Short mmCIF file of C-alpha atoms and ligand atoms in Angstrom, two decimals:
data_model
loop_
_atom_site.label_atom_id
_atom_site.label_comp_id
_atom_site.label_asym_id
_atom_site.label_seq_id
_atom_site.Cartn_x
_atom_site.Cartn_y
_atom_site.Cartn_z
CA MET P 9 187.79 -12.96 73.09
CA LEU P 10 184.07 -13.13 73.90
CA ARG P 11 183.13 -11.95 77.39
CA LYS P 12 180.92 -14.29 79.33
CA ARG P 13 177.18 -13.49 79.45
CA CYS P 14 175.49 -15.32 82.31
CA ASP P 15 171.84 -15.90 83.05
CA ASN P 16 172.86 -16.90 86.57
CA LEU P 17 175.88 -15.91 88.68
CA LEU P 18 176.82 -19.59 88.93
CA ASP P 19 177.39 -19.65 85.16
CA ALA P 20 180.27 -17.23 85.82
CA VAL P 21 182.23 -19.94 87.67
CA GLY P 22 185.22 -21.27 85.72
CA ASN P 23 186.75 -20.35 82.36
CA THR P 24 189.33 -18.22 84.15
CA PRO P 25 192.27 -16.83 82.13
CA LEU P 26 195.60 -18.64 81.83
CA VAL P 27 198.27 -15.95 81.84
CA LYS P 28 201.98 -16.17 81.02
CA LEU P 29 204.15 -14.72 83.78
CA HIS P 30 206.62 -12.93 81.47
CA HIS P 31 208.59 -11.14 84.14
CA ILE P 32 208.84 -14.03 86.58
CA SER P 33 209.85 -16.39 83.71
CA LYS P 34 212.35 -13.88 82.20
CA ASN P 35 215.63 -15.65 83.02
CA LEU P 36 214.25 -19.18 82.94
CA LYS P 37 214.21 -21.67 80.06
CA ALA P 38 210.74 -22.90 81.07
CA ASP P 39 207.72 -20.61 80.87
CA ILE P 40 205.51 -20.26 83.92
CA TRP P 41 201.79 -19.72 83.33
CA ALA P 42 199.23 -19.00 86.05
CA LYS P 43 195.53 -19.70 85.93
CA LEU P 44 193.88 -16.72 87.63
CA GLU P 45 191.39 -18.52 89.81
CA TYR P 46 190.70 -15.38 91.81
CA MET P 47 188.60 -14.25 88.84
CA ASN P 48 185.84 -16.64 89.87
CA PRO P 49 182.86 -14.76 91.40
CA GLY P 50 183.78 -15.80 94.96
CA GLY P 51 187.42 -14.90 94.37
CA SER P 52 188.92 -18.40 94.44
CA VAL P 53 189.35 -21.81 92.84
CA LYS P 54 186.87 -23.18 95.40
CA ASP P 55 183.84 -21.79 93.57
CA ARG P 56 184.26 -24.71 91.20
CA ILE P 57 183.84 -27.43 93.83
CA SER P 58 181.07 -25.53 95.63
CA LYS P 59 178.91 -25.35 92.55
CA TYR P 60 179.72 -28.89 91.40
CA MET P 61 179.31 -30.66 94.75
CA ILE P 62 176.01 -28.97 95.56
CA GLU P 63 174.53 -29.60 92.12
CA LYS P 64 175.65 -33.22 92.20
CA ALA P 65 174.10 -33.72 95.66
CA GLU P 66 170.85 -32.14 94.42
CA HIS P 67 170.87 -34.38 91.36
CA GLU P 68 171.37 -37.47 93.52
CA GLY P 69 168.58 -36.39 95.89
CA LYS P 70 170.98 -36.01 98.85
CA LEU P 71 170.29 -32.28 99.20
CA ASN P 72 166.77 -30.90 99.13
CA PRO P 73 165.11 -27.46 99.44
CA GLY P 74 165.05 -26.30 103.06
CA ASN P 75 168.22 -28.23 104.03
CA THR P 76 171.13 -26.51 105.77
CA ILE P 77 174.59 -27.04 104.33
CA LEU P 78 177.58 -27.49 106.66
CA GLU P 79 181.31 -27.36 105.91
CA ASN P 80 184.69 -26.59 107.45
CA SER P 81 186.78 -24.33 105.24
CA SER P 82 189.76 -22.01 105.29
CA GLY P 83 187.26 -19.47 103.97
CA ASN P 84 187.35 -19.99 100.23
CA THR P 85 185.08 -23.02 100.00
CA ALA P 86 182.86 -21.20 102.46
CA MET P 87 182.68 -18.20 100.14
CA GLY P 88 181.94 -20.41 97.11
CA LEU P 89 179.26 -22.29 99.04
CA ALA P 90 177.78 -18.98 100.26
CA ILE P 91 177.31 -17.79 96.69
CA VAL P 92 175.72 -21.08 95.65
CA ALA P 93 173.55 -21.09 98.80
CA ARG P 94 172.32 -17.53 98.10
CA GLN P 95 171.47 -18.40 94.50
CA LYS P 96 169.66 -21.60 95.45
CA GLY P 97 168.14 -20.57 98.79
CA TYR P 98 169.94 -22.86 101.26
CA ASP P 99 171.10 -21.93 104.78
CA LEU P 100 174.81 -22.40 105.38
CA LYS P 101 176.91 -23.07 108.51
CA ILE P 102 180.67 -22.80 108.18
CA VAL P 103 183.44 -23.74 110.62
CA VAL P 104 186.60 -21.65 110.10
CA ARG P 105 189.79 -21.43 112.17
CA ASP P 106 189.82 -18.40 114.48
CA THR P 107 193.02 -17.33 112.64
CA THR P 108 191.16 -16.95 109.32
CA SER P 109 191.59 -13.44 107.92
CA LYS P 110 189.04 -10.88 109.08
CA GLU P 111 188.14 -10.05 105.49
CA LYS P 112 187.08 -13.61 104.74
CA VAL P 113 184.95 -13.86 107.90
CA LYS P 114 183.37 -10.46 107.21
CA MET P 115 182.47 -11.43 103.63
CA LEU P 116 180.79 -14.61 104.85
CA GLU P 117 178.77 -12.65 107.38
CA ILE P 118 177.69 -10.21 104.65
CA LEU P 119 176.43 -13.23 102.70
CA GLY P 120 174.34 -14.36 105.69
CA VAL P 121 176.50 -17.35 106.64
CA ASP P 122 176.44 -18.72 110.20
CA VAL P 123 180.21 -18.59 110.88
CA ILE P 124 181.50 -20.83 113.68
CA LEU P 125 185.08 -20.03 114.80
CA ALA P 126 187.14 -23.08 115.82
CA ASP P 127 189.85 -22.51 118.44
CA SER P 128 193.08 -23.05 116.47
CA SER P 129 195.03 -23.80 119.66
CA LEU P 130 193.09 -27.08 120.18
CA LEU P 131 194.94 -30.28 119.30
CA PRO P 132 193.82 -31.74 115.95
CA GLU P 133 192.35 -34.80 117.75
CA HIS P 134 190.06 -32.62 119.91
CA PRO P 135 186.37 -33.07 118.90
CA GLU P 136 186.01 -29.28 118.64
CA SER P 137 189.22 -28.65 116.68
CA TYR P 138 188.92 -27.14 113.21
CA ASN P 139 189.24 -30.57 111.61
CA ASN P 140 186.64 -32.25 113.81
CA LEU P 141 184.02 -29.65 114.71
CA ALA P 142 181.96 -29.88 111.50
CA LYS P 143 182.10 -33.69 111.67
CA THR P 144 180.97 -33.60 115.30
CA LEU P 145 178.11 -31.22 114.39
CA ALA P 146 177.07 -33.41 111.45
CA GLU P 147 177.02 -36.51 113.68
CA ASN P 148 174.83 -34.74 116.24
CA HIS P 149 172.52 -33.10 113.67
CA PRO P 150 171.88 -35.59 110.83
CA SER P 151 169.59 -33.11 109.02
CA LEU P 152 172.66 -30.98 108.17
CA PHE P 153 174.13 -31.70 104.72
CA TYR P 154 177.88 -32.03 105.36
CA ILE P 155 179.98 -31.37 102.24
CA ASP P 156 183.22 -32.82 103.72
CA GLN P 157 185.53 -31.51 100.98
CA HIS P 158 188.55 -33.21 102.62
CA ASN P 159 187.16 -36.72 102.17
CA ASN P 160 184.62 -36.35 99.38
CA LEU P 161 186.06 -37.32 96.00
CA ASP P 162 183.41 -35.21 94.22
CA ASN P 163 185.82 -32.38 95.08
CA ASN P 164 188.53 -33.93 92.87
CA GLU P 165 185.93 -34.86 90.25
CA SER P 166 184.85 -31.21 89.91
CA HIS P 167 188.38 -30.23 88.91
CA TYR P 168 188.65 -33.27 86.64
CA LYS P 169 185.61 -31.98 84.78
CA THR P 170 186.36 -28.24 84.67
CA LEU P 171 189.87 -27.08 85.62
CA GLY P 172 191.72 -29.93 83.89
CA PRO P 173 190.02 -29.47 80.49
CA GLU P 174 190.48 -25.68 80.68
CA ILE P 175 194.23 -26.01 81.34
CA TRP P 176 194.53 -28.53 78.52
CA ASP P 177 192.67 -26.32 76.02
CA GLN P 178 194.25 -23.04 77.05
CA SER P 179 197.79 -24.44 76.96
CA HIS P 180 197.02 -25.99 73.55
CA GLY P 181 198.05 -29.32 75.03
CA GLU P 182 201.54 -28.03 75.75
CA VAL P 183 201.46 -28.31 79.52
CA ASP P 184 204.46 -30.32 80.79
CA TYR P 185 204.24 -29.64 84.54
CA PHE P 186 201.21 -28.87 86.69
CA ILE P 187 202.35 -27.61 90.07
CA THR P 188 200.11 -26.30 92.82
CA ALA P 189 199.41 -26.16 96.55
CA VAL P 190 197.75 -29.17 98.14
CA GLY P 191 195.02 -28.31 100.64
CA THR P 192 192.39 -30.94 100.06
CA GLY P 193 194.35 -31.90 96.92
CA GLY P 194 191.21 -31.57 94.80
CA THR P 195 192.81 -29.18 92.32
CA LEU P 196 196.12 -31.01 91.80
CA PHE P 197 194.74 -34.54 91.70
CA GLY P 198 191.44 -33.82 89.96
CA ALA P 199 192.78 -31.58 87.20
CA GLY P 200 196.01 -33.60 87.15
CA LYS P 201 194.15 -36.85 86.46
CA PHE P 202 192.53 -35.25 83.42
CA LEU P 203 195.86 -33.87 82.15
CA ARG P 204 197.58 -37.26 82.57
CA GLU P 205 194.83 -38.92 80.54
CA GLN P 206 195.59 -36.51 77.67
CA LYS P 207 199.38 -36.72 77.96
CA SER P 208 200.77 -39.51 80.11
CA ASP P 209 204.07 -37.80 80.92
CA VAL P 210 202.61 -34.60 82.40
CA LYS P 211 204.35 -34.17 85.75
CA LEU P 212 202.16 -33.46 88.77
CA ILE P 213 203.96 -31.58 91.52
CA GLY P 214 202.54 -30.60 94.89
CA VAL P 215 203.43 -27.67 97.11
CA ASP P 216 203.25 -28.02 100.89
CA PRO P 217 203.78 -25.45 103.66
CA ILE P 218 206.50 -26.35 106.19
CA GLY P 219 204.61 -27.76 109.19
CA SER P 220 202.03 -29.73 107.17
CA VAL P 221 202.16 -33.55 107.17
CA PHE P 222 201.96 -34.15 103.42
CA TYR P 223 205.60 -33.60 102.39
CA ASP P 224 207.19 -36.09 104.82
CA TRP P 225 204.49 -38.65 104.11
CA PHE P 226 205.09 -38.37 100.37
CA LYS P 227 208.89 -38.41 100.63
CA HIS P 228 209.51 -40.82 103.53
CA LYS P 229 206.11 -42.36 104.45
CA LYS P 230 206.66 -40.71 107.83
CA LEU P 231 203.76 -39.04 109.66
CA ILE P 232 205.31 -36.01 111.36
CA LYS P 233 203.81 -34.05 114.23
CA PRO P 234 202.33 -31.03 112.45
CA SER P 235 203.44 -27.54 113.42
CA ARG P 236 201.87 -24.12 112.90
CA TYR P 237 202.12 -22.26 109.62
CA LEU P 238 200.29 -19.13 108.55
CA ILE P 239 199.58 -19.42 104.84
CA GLU P 240 195.89 -20.20 104.52
CA GLY P 241 194.32 -22.91 102.38
CA MET P 242 197.21 -25.35 101.96
CA GLY P 243 198.64 -28.29 103.91
CA ASP P 244 196.98 -30.28 106.67
CA GLU P 245 197.51 -31.85 110.06
CA PHE P 246 196.13 -35.21 108.87
CA LEU P 247 196.27 -37.41 105.81
CA ILE P 248 192.93 -37.06 104.03
CA LYS P 249 191.14 -39.03 101.35
CA THR P 250 191.12 -36.33 98.64
CA ALA P 251 194.90 -35.79 98.88
CA GLN P 252 195.92 -38.67 96.60
CA LEU P 253 199.61 -38.07 97.26
CA ASP P 254 200.78 -41.18 95.39
CA MET P 255 199.77 -39.51 92.12
CA MET P 256 202.52 -36.90 92.52
CA ASP P 257 205.86 -36.98 90.73
CA ASP P 258 207.37 -34.65 93.31
CA MET P 259 206.52 -32.20 96.06
CA TYR P 260 208.15 -28.94 97.19
CA GLN P 261 208.07 -27.47 100.68
CA VAL P 262 207.70 -23.71 101.05
CA SER P 263 208.08 -21.61 104.20
CA ASP P 264 205.64 -18.85 105.14
CA LYS P 265 208.47 -16.35 104.58
CA ASP P 266 209.17 -17.54 101.03
CA ALA P 267 205.45 -17.58 100.17
CA ILE P 268 205.18 -13.94 101.32
CA LYS P 269 208.34 -12.96 99.44
CA TRP P 270 207.01 -14.43 96.18
CA VAL P 271 203.45 -13.15 96.46
CA LYS P 272 204.92 -9.67 96.81
CA LYS P 273 207.17 -10.26 93.80
CA LEU P 274 204.11 -11.38 91.86
CA ALA P 275 202.43 -8.05 92.63
CA ALA P 276 205.55 -5.96 92.00
CA GLU P 277 206.58 -7.68 88.75
CA GLU P 278 203.34 -8.92 87.18
CA GLY P 279 200.69 -6.67 88.76
CA ILE P 280 198.85 -9.66 90.23
CA ILE P 281 197.51 -9.32 93.78
CA ALA P 282 196.97 -12.88 94.98
CA GLY P 283 196.79 -14.76 98.28
CA GLY P 284 199.66 -16.41 100.17
CA SER P 285 199.23 -19.88 98.65
CA SER P 286 199.77 -18.33 95.20
CA GLY P 287 203.10 -17.01 96.51
CA ALA P 288 204.00 -20.55 97.58
CA ASN P 289 203.00 -21.81 94.12
CA ILE P 290 205.13 -19.25 92.30
CA CYS P 291 208.09 -19.86 94.62
CA ALA P 292 207.90 -23.61 93.92
CA ALA P 293 207.31 -23.12 90.17
CA VAL P 294 210.45 -20.96 89.94
CA ARG P 295 212.49 -23.54 91.89
CA LEU P 296 211.21 -26.20 89.50
CA ALA P 297 211.99 -24.07 86.43
CA GLU P 298 215.54 -23.50 87.70
CA GLN P 299 216.08 -27.27 87.61
CA ILE P 300 214.77 -27.68 84.06
CA ASP P 301 217.37 -27.41 81.34
CA THR P 302 215.03 -27.41 78.34
CA GLU P 303 212.08 -25.37 77.16
CA ALA P 304 208.94 -26.45 79.00
CA THR P 305 205.51 -25.21 79.99
CA ILE P 306 204.78 -25.03 83.71
CA VAL P 307 201.21 -24.31 84.76
CA THR P 308 200.31 -23.21 88.27
CA LEU P 309 197.40 -21.43 89.94
CA CYS P 310 196.73 -18.12 91.59
CA CYS P 311 194.28 -19.83 93.92
CA ASP P 312 192.63 -16.77 95.40
CA SER P 313 192.62 -12.99 95.59
CA GLY P 314 195.02 -10.91 97.66
CA TYR P 315 192.09 -8.67 98.61
CA LYS P 316 191.15 -11.38 101.09
CA TYR P 317 194.39 -10.80 102.98
CA LEU P 318 194.83 -7.05 103.32
CA SER P 319 194.95 -7.50 107.13
CA THR P 320 197.52 -10.32 107.00
CA VAL P 321 199.75 -11.06 103.99
CA TYR P 322 199.67 -7.40 102.85
CA ASN P 323 199.85 -5.84 106.34
CA ASP P 324 203.32 -4.93 107.64
CA GLU P 325 202.19 -4.96 111.27
CA TRP P 326 200.91 -8.54 110.95
CA LEU P 327 204.04 -9.59 109.05
CA THR P 328 206.30 -8.06 111.71
CA LYS P 329 204.31 -9.63 114.57
CA ASN P 330 204.71 -13.03 112.91
CA ASN P 331 208.37 -12.53 112.06
CA LEU P 332 207.69 -12.74 108.31
CA ILE P 333 209.52 -9.68 107.04
C1 PLP L 794 193.94 -20.14 99.11
C2 PLP L 794 193.96 -21.59 98.78
N1 PLP L 794 195.02 -22.08 98.13
C3 PLP L 794 195.11 -23.39 97.83
C4 PLP L 794 194.12 -24.26 98.16
C5 PLP L 794 194.30 -25.72 97.85
O1 PLP L 794 193.32 -26.24 97.00
P1 PLP L 794 192.87 -27.75 97.16
O2 PLP L 794 192.01 -27.82 98.38
O3 PLP L 794 192.09 -28.05 95.94
O4 PLP L 794 194.09 -28.58 97.31
C6 PLP L 794 193.02 -23.78 98.84
C7 PLP L 794 191.97 -24.67 99.30
O5 PLP L 794 191.18 -24.33 100.16
C8 PLP L 794 192.92 -22.41 99.15
O6 PLP L 794 191.86 -21.89 99.81
#
């Protein structure tokens, strides 16, 4: 296989490997494949939307030299935006929850990002909560260019144009199930839309952390009161525009404990060090495979790198403190 040669770091975004999880799939009829999104330069799937959304805004004249970009992010979109901002010379302000792993915050600071920590104990409706702070800032400072990945369908479109075609090509059109964590939903619904257009019976299956509102809305059209969960990057306290839940065939709920158990299994059995949401994805993919009685191809994602979580997911003290061992 040819290695990529890039004139610009941003050309290194995408074209990540799709890898068969031989050990995890060993006793299952279906094969589970994982797209290693942590091999993007910023270490996550979010490099794709960062590059795409900024370049589209530039193209449409909405973002101009000298502007400051603003976003709220669990850290991965922030990292992707930071790389794009460094390459293109923009300033960047990022709102993250104060529970975001120290590694992610440190990396953003190294990249010169203005990191604003939102108090995670504030109610979601509070104007300074994680969900509202960037919006409040954007309303008060119209010169800021607010990406708004949770409500901006360019997020989904970026995956429709890149991730979807890659999965289709790399699986030689054999993908039967695409299952992955829903944060903004951009990956599942963007790439999923492309896959469905190629093969109408591809099943799209979401993964939600217990405590997020998506699962109960999808299953029972009931908006539950959200509760705290610790896996970063997935689920939400609100319904959001990019999470096009009606496109799903099914959704699985995964606890923090199960996500941790499976991300450790992924490291122990396959040699892959990924973040907690990848553990949730593998847990759900295995549950799905156990229900399938025929040969099938299940594709999921390793959304980000485990190196971003050495102080949390891979730290026994943190796991013990949070009752996750
Ligand atoms: C670690 C991680 N996993 C999963 C996701 C979910 O991706 P999406 O927002 O496309 O649904 C995200 C999004 O931020 C993430 O950071």
